[in-house]
């Protein structure tokens, strides 16, 4: 069975925001609120992992040529 790809960071953040809004409404039964909270925790972990991976990639890129002069970006 193929593993479902994880959503990108922005999608994860939007899903998390929707869950928070839903939880803050106070209209959920306890069991549903717990399920939503569990999903939110998983989304937070996914988001943290994506941020850590991005930070590692940035560090790798910076370390490849740390002495390169900085210049303005000209498209």
XYZ file of N, CA, C and O in Angstrom:
300
model
N 0.840 -1.183 0.000
C 0.000 0.000 0.000
C 0.885 1.246 0.000
O 1.821 1.353 0.780
N 0.617 2.186 -0.866
C 1.428 3.400 -0.979
C 1.187 4.325 0.210
O 0.058 4.469 0.686
N 2.270 4.929 0.663
C 2.173 5.864 1.783
C 1.611 7.190 1.285
O 2.031 7.707 0.246
N 0.636 7.733 1.998
C 0.020 9.000 1.624
C 1.023 10.127 1.852
O 1.604 10.244 2.924
N 1.270 10.971 0.825
C 2.246 12.048 1.000
C 1.740 13.072 2.015
O 0.537 13.340 2.095
N 2.664 13.615 2.780
C 2.279 14.617 3.759
C 2.031 15.941 3.045
O 2.718 16.272 2.083
N 1.032 16.696 3.506
C 0.732 17.977 2.870
C 1.856 18.976 3.096
O 2.663 18.833 4.019
N 1.913 20.003 2.251
C 2.952 21.012 2.419
C 2.684 21.832 3.686
O 1.626 21.718 4.314
N 3.652 22.647 4.051
C 3.584 23.393 5.308
C 2.359 24.305 5.362
O 1.664 24.369 6.369
N 2.080 24.998 4.260
C 0.973 25.940 4.237
C -0.375 25.233 4.421
O -1.245 25.717 5.137
N -0.524 24.074 3.783
C -1.750 23.294 3.919
C -1.902 22.809 5.358
O -2.998 22.864 5.932
N -0.812 22.336 5.928
C -0.833 21.877 7.315
C -1.245 23.007 8.246
O -2.074 22.817 9.149
N -0.695 24.190 8.021
C -1.019 25.345 8.856
C -2.495 25.725 8.733
O -3.158 26.011 9.740
N -3.039 25.692 7.520
C -4.456 26.017 7.323
C -5.355 25.008 8.023
O -6.360 25.381 8.632
N -5.000 23.730 7.923
C -5.774 22.693 8.609
C -5.735 22.904 10.115
O -6.756 22.771 10.802
N -4.578 23.233 10.624
C -4.418 23.473 12.055
C -5.254 24.675 12.507
O -5.927 24.612 13.537
N -5.228 25.739 11.732
C -6.022 26.922 12.063
C -7.517 26.600 12.076
O -8.255 27.077 12.944
N -7.965 25.778 11.129
C -9.378 25.394 11.080
C -9.771 24.588 12.321
O -10.846 24.799 12.894
N -8.888 23.692 12.740
C -9.174 22.887 13.932
C -9.237 23.775 15.169
O -10.136 23.628 16.003
N -8.298 24.706 15.289
C -8.286 25.607 16.445
C -9.585 26.413 16.500
O -10.217 26.536 17.552
N -10.000 26.927 15.356
C -11.252 27.688 15.301
C -12.424 26.813 15.716
O -13.298 27.246 16.487
N -12.436 25.587 15.220
C -13.507 24.646 15.548
C -13.519 24.341 17.053
O -14.587 24.310 17.683
N -12.335 24.110 17.615
C -12.250 23.813 19.049
C -12.663 25.015 19.900
O -13.320 24.861 20.927
N -12.262 26.205 19.467
C -12.584 27.416 20.230
C -14.066 27.740 20.219
O -14.547 28.446 21.102
N -14.791 27.209 19.245
C -16.227 27.484 19.177
C -16.959 26.899 20.378
O -18.002 27.408 20.777
N -16.423 25.823 20.946
C -17.035 25.208 22.115
C -18.270 24.395 21.805
O -18.985 23.979 22.714
N -18.536 24.146 20.532
C -19.744 23.432 20.134
C -19.542 21.934 19.945
O -20.481 21.237 19.571
N -18.343 21.458 20.185
C -18.045 20.046 19.940
C -18.300 19.194 21.172
O -17.968 19.599 22.291
N -18.841 17.996 20.967
C -18.911 17.049 22.082
C -17.493 16.652 22.496
O -16.557 16.759 21.696
N -17.333 16.212 23.710
C -16.013 15.914 24.258
C -15.219 14.955 23.376
O -14.044 15.210 23.066
N -15.817 13.866 22.947
C -15.090 12.866 22.158
C -14.606 13.452 20.834
O -13.474 13.216 20.421
N -15.450 14.244 20.186
C -15.054 14.864 18.928
C -13.956 15.904 19.154
O -13.019 16.023 18.361
N -14.053 16.640 20.259
C -13.024 17.626 20.584
C -11.686 16.933 20.824
O -10.638 17.421 20.392
N -11.702 15.797 21.492
C -10.470 15.040 21.724
C -9.870 14.544 20.411
O -8.646 14.589 20.218
N -10.726 14.085 19.501
C -10.240 13.633 18.193
C -9.628 14.794 17.416
O -8.582 14.636 16.780
N -10.260 15.938 17.453
C -9.736 17.124 16.781
C -8.391 17.537 17.400
O -7.463 17.895 16.686
N -8.313 17.478 18.724
C -7.074 17.830 19.415
C -5.950 16.874 19.016
O -4.824 17.302 18.757
N -6.262 15.602 18.928
C -5.260 14.605 18.520
C -4.770 14.890 17.097
O -3.566 14.838 16.817
N -5.682 15.223 16.212
C -5.309 15.570 14.843
C -4.429 16.814 14.836
O -3.438 16.884 14.101
N -4.781 17.798 15.659
C -3.997 19.036 15.739
C -2.572 18.751 16.201
O -1.617 19.320 15.655
N -2.415 17.878 17.165
C -1.080 17.528 17.662
C -0.256 16.905 16.533
O 0.920 17.248 16.348
N -0.859 16.029 15.752
C -0.154 15.409 14.632
C 0.247 16.458 13.597
O 1.355 16.412 13.052
N -0.644 17.409 13.332
C -0.334 18.469 12.378
C 0.805 19.349 12.880
O 1.673 19.754 12.100
N 0.814 19.652 14.165
C 1.900 20.448 14.744
C 3.224 19.718 14.577
O 4.234 20.316 14.192
N 3.229 18.433 14.831
C 4.454 17.645 14.682
C 4.929 17.634 13.227
O 6.126 17.767 12.961
N 3.992 17.506 12.283
C 4.354 17.551 10.869
C 4.948 18.910 10.504
O 5.942 18.995 9.784
N 4.322 19.966 11.004
C 4.813 21.313 10.730
C 6.198 21.536 11.298
O 7.068 22.117 10.634
N 6.423 21.078 12.522
C 7.742 21.216 13.134
C 8.798 20.454 12.348
O 9.915 20.944 12.155
N 8.444 19.285 11.882
C 9.388 18.478 11.101
C 9.746 19.196 9.790
O 10.905 19.247 9.398
N 8.740 19.763 9.144
C 8.999 20.492 7.894
C 9.894 21.708 8.148
O 10.780 22.003 7.359
N 9.642 22.425 9.231
C 10.475 23.584 9.560
C 11.904 23.168 9.867
O 12.862 23.832 9.447
N 12.080 22.077 10.596
C 13.421 21.588 10.904
C 14.151 21.174 9.628
O 15.345 21.463 9.466
N 13.438 20.515 8.709
C 14.056 20.125 7.435
C 14.465 21.350 6.631
O 15.541 21.373 6.035
N 13.612 22.367 6.632
C 13.938 23.601 5.909
C 15.158 24.267 6.522
O 16.049 24.735 5.803
N 15.222 24.292 7.842
C 16.367 24.900 8.523
C 17.658 24.143 8.194
O 18.696 24.757 7.940
N 17.591 22.824 8.164
C 18.764 22.026 7.819
C 19.208 22.305 6.384
O 20.408 22.426 6.115
N 18.259 22.404 5.472
C 18.601 22.703 4.077
C 19.271 24.062 3.963
O 20.242 24.227 3.216
N 18.761 25.040 4.698
C 19.360 26.381 4.677
C 20.782 26.329 5.211
O 21.694 26.918 4.625
N 20.987 25.617 6.310
C 22.330 25.499 6.881
C 23.288 24.833 5.904
O 24.429 25.265 5.756
N 22.822 23.805 5.211
C 23.666 23.122 4.232
C 24.043 24.079 3.103
O 25.201 24.165 2.700
N 23.055 24.825 2.619
C 23.322 25.773 1.538
C 24.293 26.865 1.976
O 25.185 27.251 1.221
N 24.118 27.364 3.185
C 25.010 28.408 3.684
C 26.421 27.880 3.921
O 27.392 28.598 3.701
N 26.535 26.657 4.345
C 27.850 26.076 4.621
C 28.612 25.709 3.361
O 29.828 25.570 3.395
N 27.923 25.556 2.245
C 28.615 25.203 1.002
C 29.555 26.312 0.562
O 30.616 26.052 0.036
N 29.165 27.548 0.776
C 30.004 28.661 0.363
C 29.784 29.835 1.314
O 29.234 30.866 0.940
N 30.210 29.644 2.550
C 29.976 30.650 3.582
C 30.730 31.944 3.316
O 30.369 32.992 3.835
N 31.793 31.903 2.507
C 32.603 33.091 2.249
C 32.194 33.834 0.979
O 32.839 34.805 0.596
N 31.152 33.376 0.329
C 30.711 34.041 -0.900
C 30.189 35.432 -0.567
O 29.499 35.624 0.435
N 30.537 36.413 -1.388
C 30.048 37.770 -1.120
C 28.551 37.874 -1.373
O 28.015 37.231 -2.270
N 27.893 38.669 -0.567
C 26.463 38.890 -0.737
C 26.259 39.962 -1.792
O 27.026 40.917 -1.905
N 25.216 39.793 -2.582
C 24.907 40.804 -3.584
C 23.385 40.927 -3.707
O 22.652 40.038 -3.285
N 22.929 42.033 -4.238
C 21.503 42.258 -4.418
C 20.951 41.288 -5.447
O 21.627 40.940 -6.420
N 19.720 40.872 -5.230
C 19.064 40.006 -6.181
C 18.507 40.844 -7.319
O 17.791 41.803 -7.111
N 18.882 40.483 -8.537
C 18.401 41.190 -9.716
C 17.718 40.165 -10.606
O 18.385 39.279 -11.141
N 16.399 40.265 -10.738
C 15.671 39.252 -11.536
C 15.957 39.353 -13.012
O 16.405 40.264 -13.550
